């Protein structure tokens, strides 16, 4: 990672965002990326879902995007890697991307893939985090930005933000509260990792 930071000290990191759904984190990262202080420039978007609402932001901000359905994961990942190389992508940010990338893919971008997860990792890896946190009577949940390694939601943690769970919270209301914090946390994590002091 240090190498990446060192070699790209004065230019914004060419970043690809991977999405699957509503893309609110993606939208938020676009807004962040066009600020002067941002260490990233978003130049490519991958979605596994052609109906992902988030794709409207790629269109609105004229960012190239491509759909890979992951029906044949090996073939699609190979194609994605070719595209990322062609576009000289430095960094991948997963933002609500619902497919699990293979070990081989992750190895090719070792230390250069980040993810945001809606729980206080290592608690509640995987899906349905809010429902599980509420059922377990947790007092807090939150979100985590972490590096992606070959084990699901287990890479090194970069930043976390706690969110209080109230007695009235449902998985939906908690998701909204956590999402709001995700939008603050992802840019903060990128700044922490890549901005010059
Ligand atoms: C976010 O809570 C993200 O952490 C999770 O899925 C949700 C996606 O939201 N993986 P969006 O697509 O960024 O709006």
GROMACS .gro file of C-alpha atoms and ligand atoms in nm:
model
  211
    1UNK     CA    1   0.000   0.000   0.000
    2UNK     CA    2   0.286   0.233   0.085
    3UNK     CA    3   0.419   0.183  -0.264
    4UNK     CA    4   0.082   0.285  -0.404
    5UNK     CA    5   0.069   0.595  -0.190
    6UNK     CA    6   0.432   0.683  -0.265
    7UNK     CA    7   0.418   0.641  -0.639
    8UNK     CA    8   0.093   0.831  -0.675
    9UNK     CA    9   0.173   1.111  -0.435
   10UNK     CA   10   0.075   1.398  -0.659
   11UNK     CA   11  -0.187   1.248  -0.886
   12UNK     CA   12  -0.533   1.128  -0.797
   13UNK     CA   13  -0.569   0.751  -0.786
   14UNK     CA   14  -0.765   0.621  -1.081
   15UNK     CA   15  -1.049   0.444  -0.908
   16UNK     CA   16  -1.310   0.191  -1.016
   17UNK     CA   17  -1.628   0.156  -0.812
   18UNK     CA   18  -1.814  -0.178  -0.803
   19UNK     CA   19  -2.186  -0.156  -0.732
   20UNK     CA   20  -2.498  -0.375  -0.735
   21UNK     CA   21  -2.789  -0.163  -0.615
   22UNK     CA   22  -2.901   0.184  -0.518
   23UNK     CA   23  -2.549   0.326  -0.530
   24UNK     CA   24  -2.584   0.587  -0.259
   25UNK     CA   25  -2.224   0.524  -0.149
   26UNK     CA   26  -2.118   0.550  -0.512
   27UNK     CA   27  -2.303   0.882  -0.553
   28UNK     CA   28  -2.144   1.008  -0.236
   29UNK     CA   29  -1.796   0.900  -0.351
   30UNK     CA   30  -1.849   1.083  -0.682
   31UNK     CA   31  -1.931   1.403  -0.494
   32UNK     CA   32  -1.624   1.355  -0.276
   33UNK     CA   33  -1.399   1.268  -0.571
   34UNK     CA   34  -1.468   1.596  -0.747
   35UNK     CA   35  -1.351   1.800  -0.451
   36UNK     CA   36  -0.997   1.932  -0.463
   37UNK     CA   37  -0.889   1.745  -0.152
   38UNK     CA   38  -0.996   1.404  -0.280
   39UNK     CA   39  -0.711   1.158  -0.341
   40UNK     CA   40  -0.926   0.961  -0.590
   41UNK     CA   41  -1.071   1.017  -0.933
   42UNK     CA   42  -1.350   0.780  -1.035
   43UNK     CA   43  -1.294   0.669  -1.392
   44UNK     CA   44  -1.481   0.340  -1.418
   45UNK     CA   45  -1.784   0.162  -1.274
   46UNK     CA   46  -1.865  -0.207  -1.273
   47UNK     CA   47  -2.209  -0.342  -1.190
   48UNK     CA   48  -2.324  -0.702  -1.180
   49UNK     CA   49  -2.680  -0.579  -1.219
   50UNK     CA   50  -2.800  -0.398  -1.530
   51UNK     CA   51  -3.094  -0.259  -1.331
   52UNK     CA   52  -2.883  -0.118  -1.050
   53UNK     CA   53  -3.025   0.225  -0.967
   54UNK     CA   54  -2.673   0.347  -0.901
   55UNK     CA   55  -2.596   0.332  -1.272
   56UNK     CA   56  -2.794   0.655  -1.315
   57UNK     CA   57  -2.510   0.833  -1.131
   58UNK     CA   58  -2.253   0.693  -1.375
   59UNK     CA   59  -2.466   0.832  -1.659
   60UNK     CA   60  -2.525   1.165  -1.488
   61UNK     CA   61  -2.156   1.223  -1.418
   62UNK     CA   62  -2.045   1.068  -1.749
   63UNK     CA   63  -1.839   0.793  -1.594
   64UNK     CA   64  -1.779   0.486  -1.812
   65UNK     CA   65  -1.951   0.177  -1.682
   66UNK     CA   66  -1.986  -0.186  -1.776
   67UNK     CA   67  -2.219  -0.464  -1.666
   68UNK     CA   68  -2.081  -0.808  -1.583
   69UNK     CA   69  -2.351  -1.042  -1.463
   70UNK     CA   70  -2.111  -1.287  -1.300
   71UNK     CA   71  -2.299  -1.583  -1.447
   72UNK     CA   72  -1.958  -1.712  -1.542
   73UNK     CA   73  -1.742  -1.567  -1.268
   74UNK     CA   74  -1.406  -1.686  -1.402
   75UNK     CA   75  -1.473  -1.543  -1.748
   76UNK     CA   76  -1.618  -1.216  -1.618
   77UNK     CA   77  -1.338  -1.156  -1.368
   78UNK     CA   78  -1.081  -1.218  -1.640
   79UNK     CA   79  -1.256  -0.962  -1.863
   80UNK     CA   80  -1.285  -0.712  -1.577
   81UNK     CA   81  -0.912  -0.743  -1.504
   82UNK     CA   82  -0.833  -0.670  -1.870
   83UNK     CA   83  -1.057  -0.361  -1.857
   84UNK     CA   84  -0.907  -0.237  -1.532
   85UNK     CA   85  -0.556  -0.279  -1.669
   86UNK     CA   86  -0.645  -0.097  -1.991
   87UNK     CA   87  -0.781   0.192  -1.789
   88UNK     CA   88  -0.479   0.190  -1.557
   89UNK     CA   89  -0.699   0.157  -1.251
   90UNK     CA   90  -0.504   0.199  -0.925
   91UNK     CA   91  -0.776   0.131  -0.674
   92UNK     CA   92  -1.109  -0.053  -0.649
   93UNK     CA   93  -1.378   0.059  -0.406
   94UNK     CA   94  -1.658  -0.188  -0.348
   95UNK     CA   95  -1.974   0.006  -0.264
   96UNK     CA   96  -2.273  -0.219  -0.203
   97UNK     CA   97  -2.128  -0.478  -0.442
   98UNK     CA   98  -2.306  -0.805  -0.373
   99UNK     CA   99  -2.076  -1.052  -0.548
  100UNK     CA  100  -1.783  -1.224  -0.383
  101UNK     CA  101  -1.461  -1.175  -0.577
  102UNK     CA  102  -1.236  -1.478  -0.622
  103UNK     CA  103  -0.903  -1.523  -0.446
  104UNK     CA  104  -0.733  -1.499  -0.782
  105UNK     CA  105  -0.895  -1.163  -0.861
  106UNK     CA  106  -0.811  -1.023  -0.518
  107UNK     CA  107  -0.449  -1.139  -0.555
  108UNK     CA  108  -0.419  -0.940  -0.877
  109UNK     CA  109  -0.524  -0.622  -0.691
  110UNK     CA  110  -0.362  -0.712  -0.363
  111UNK     CA  111  -0.398  -0.431  -0.108
  112UNK     CA  112  -0.582  -0.215  -0.359
  113UNK     CA  113  -0.944  -0.317  -0.296
  114UNK     CA  114  -1.151  -0.149  -0.026
  115UNK     CA  115  -1.501  -0.231   0.094
  116UNK     CA  116  -1.761  -0.072   0.319
  117UNK     CA  117  -1.960  -0.306   0.538
  118UNK     CA  118  -2.268  -0.214   0.745
  119UNK     CA  119  -2.156  -0.354   1.081
  120UNK     CA  120  -1.882  -0.315   1.336
  121UNK     CA  121  -1.656  -0.586   1.200
  122UNK     CA  122  -1.550  -0.848   1.301
  123UNK     CA  123  -1.910  -0.871   1.420
  124UNK     CA  124  -2.180  -0.959   1.166
  125UNK     CA  125  -1.987  -1.046   0.854
  126UNK     CA  126  -2.201  -1.125   0.551
  127UNK     CA  127  -2.567  -1.041   0.494
  128UNK     CA  128  -2.861  -0.919   0.708
  129UNK     CA  129  -2.633  -0.739   0.950
  130UNK     CA  130  -2.899  -0.505   1.090
  131UNK     CA  131  -3.153  -0.780   1.157
  132UNK     CA  132  -2.892  -0.992   1.331
  133UNK     CA  133  -2.764  -0.702   1.543
  134UNK     CA  134  -3.119  -0.613   1.657
  135UNK     CA  135  -3.208  -0.976   1.730
  136UNK     CA  136  -2.898  -1.006   1.944
  137UNK     CA  137  -3.002  -0.700   2.143
  138UNK     CA  138  -2.685  -0.515   2.054
  139UNK     CA  139  -2.666  -0.161   2.189
  140UNK     CA  140  -2.450  -0.047   1.899
  141UNK     CA  141  -2.400  -0.125   1.538
  142UNK     CA  142  -2.216   0.077   1.278
  143UNK     CA  143  -2.004   0.053   0.968
  144UNK     CA  144  -1.652  -0.043   0.871
  145UNK     CA  145  -1.422   0.043   0.583
  146UNK     CA  146  -1.166  -0.233   0.535
  147UNK     CA  147  -0.920  -0.381   0.288
  148UNK     CA  148  -1.053  -0.680   0.098
  149UNK     CA  149  -0.868  -1.007   0.140
  150UNK     CA  150  -0.963  -1.360   0.042
  151UNK     CA  151  -1.184  -1.414   0.350
  152UNK     CA  152  -1.527  -1.249   0.347
  153UNK     CA  153  -1.535  -0.916   0.535
  154UNK     CA  154  -1.213  -1.005   0.714
  155UNK     CA  155  -0.944  -0.774   0.573
  156UNK     CA  156  -0.758  -0.514   0.777
  157UNK     CA  157  -0.989  -0.249   0.922
  158UNK     CA  158  -0.922   0.109   0.815
  159UNK     CA  159  -1.196   0.301   0.998
  160UNK     CA  160  -1.518   0.231   1.186
  161UNK     CA  161  -1.811   0.439   1.307
  162UNK     CA  162  -2.044   0.334   1.587
  163UNK     CA  163  -2.420   0.390   1.565
  164UNK     CA  164  -2.649   0.352   1.866
  165UNK     CA  165  -2.935   0.107   1.826
  166UNK     CA  166  -3.254   0.232   1.990
  167UNK     CA  167  -3.530   0.007   2.120
  168UNK     CA  168  -3.756   0.132   1.842
  169UNK     CA  169  -3.513   0.049   1.561
  170UNK     CA  170  -3.614  -0.194   1.290
  171UNK     CA  171  -3.364  -0.333   1.037
  172UNK     CA  172  -3.486  -0.058   0.804
  173UNK     CA  173  -3.445   0.237   1.036
  174UNK     CA  174  -3.108   0.107   1.152
  175UNK     CA  175  -2.996   0.062   0.789
  176UNK     CA  176  -3.082   0.426   0.721
  177UNK     CA  177  -2.890   0.549   1.025
  178UNK     CA  178  -2.588   0.336   0.938
  179UNK     CA  179  -2.596   0.437   0.570
  180UNK     CA  180  -2.578   0.803   0.668
  181UNK     CA  181  -2.258   0.727   0.857
  182UNK     CA  182  -2.123   0.517   0.569
  183UNK     CA  183  -2.139   0.827   0.353
  184UNK     CA  184  -1.913   1.009   0.598
  185UNK     CA  185  -1.683   0.715   0.669
  186UNK     CA  186  -1.581   0.609   0.316
  187UNK     CA  187  -1.437   0.950   0.213
  188UNK     CA  188  -1.273   0.977   0.555
  189UNK     CA  189  -1.104   0.639   0.511
  190UNK     CA  190  -0.979   0.734   0.164
  191UNK     CA  191  -0.842   1.059   0.300
  192UNK     CA  192  -0.675   0.874   0.586
  193UNK     CA  193  -0.509   0.627   0.350
  194UNK     CA  194  -0.406   0.842   0.059
  195UNK     CA  195  -0.399   1.212   0.134
  196UNK     CA  196  -0.068   1.383   0.170
  197UNK     CA  197  -0.008   1.513   0.521
  198LIG     C1  198  -2.467  -0.034   0.217
  198LIG     O1  199  -2.518  -0.043   0.349
  198LIG     C2  200  -2.338  -0.110   0.208
  198LIG     O2  201  -2.259  -0.103   0.320
  198LIG     C3  202  -2.392  -0.250   0.192
  198LIG     O3  203  -2.503  -0.237   0.106
  198LIG     C4  204  -2.557  -0.106   0.119
  198LIG     C5  205  -2.550  -0.050  -0.019
  198LIG     O4  206  -2.593   0.079  -0.028
  198LIG     N1  207  -2.290  -0.342   0.148
  198LIG     P1  208  -2.571   0.168  -0.157
  198LIG     O5  209  -2.587   0.081  -0.280
  198LIG     O6  210  -2.435   0.229  -0.149
  198LIG     O7  211  -2.682   0.270  -0.149
   0.00000   0.00000   0.00000
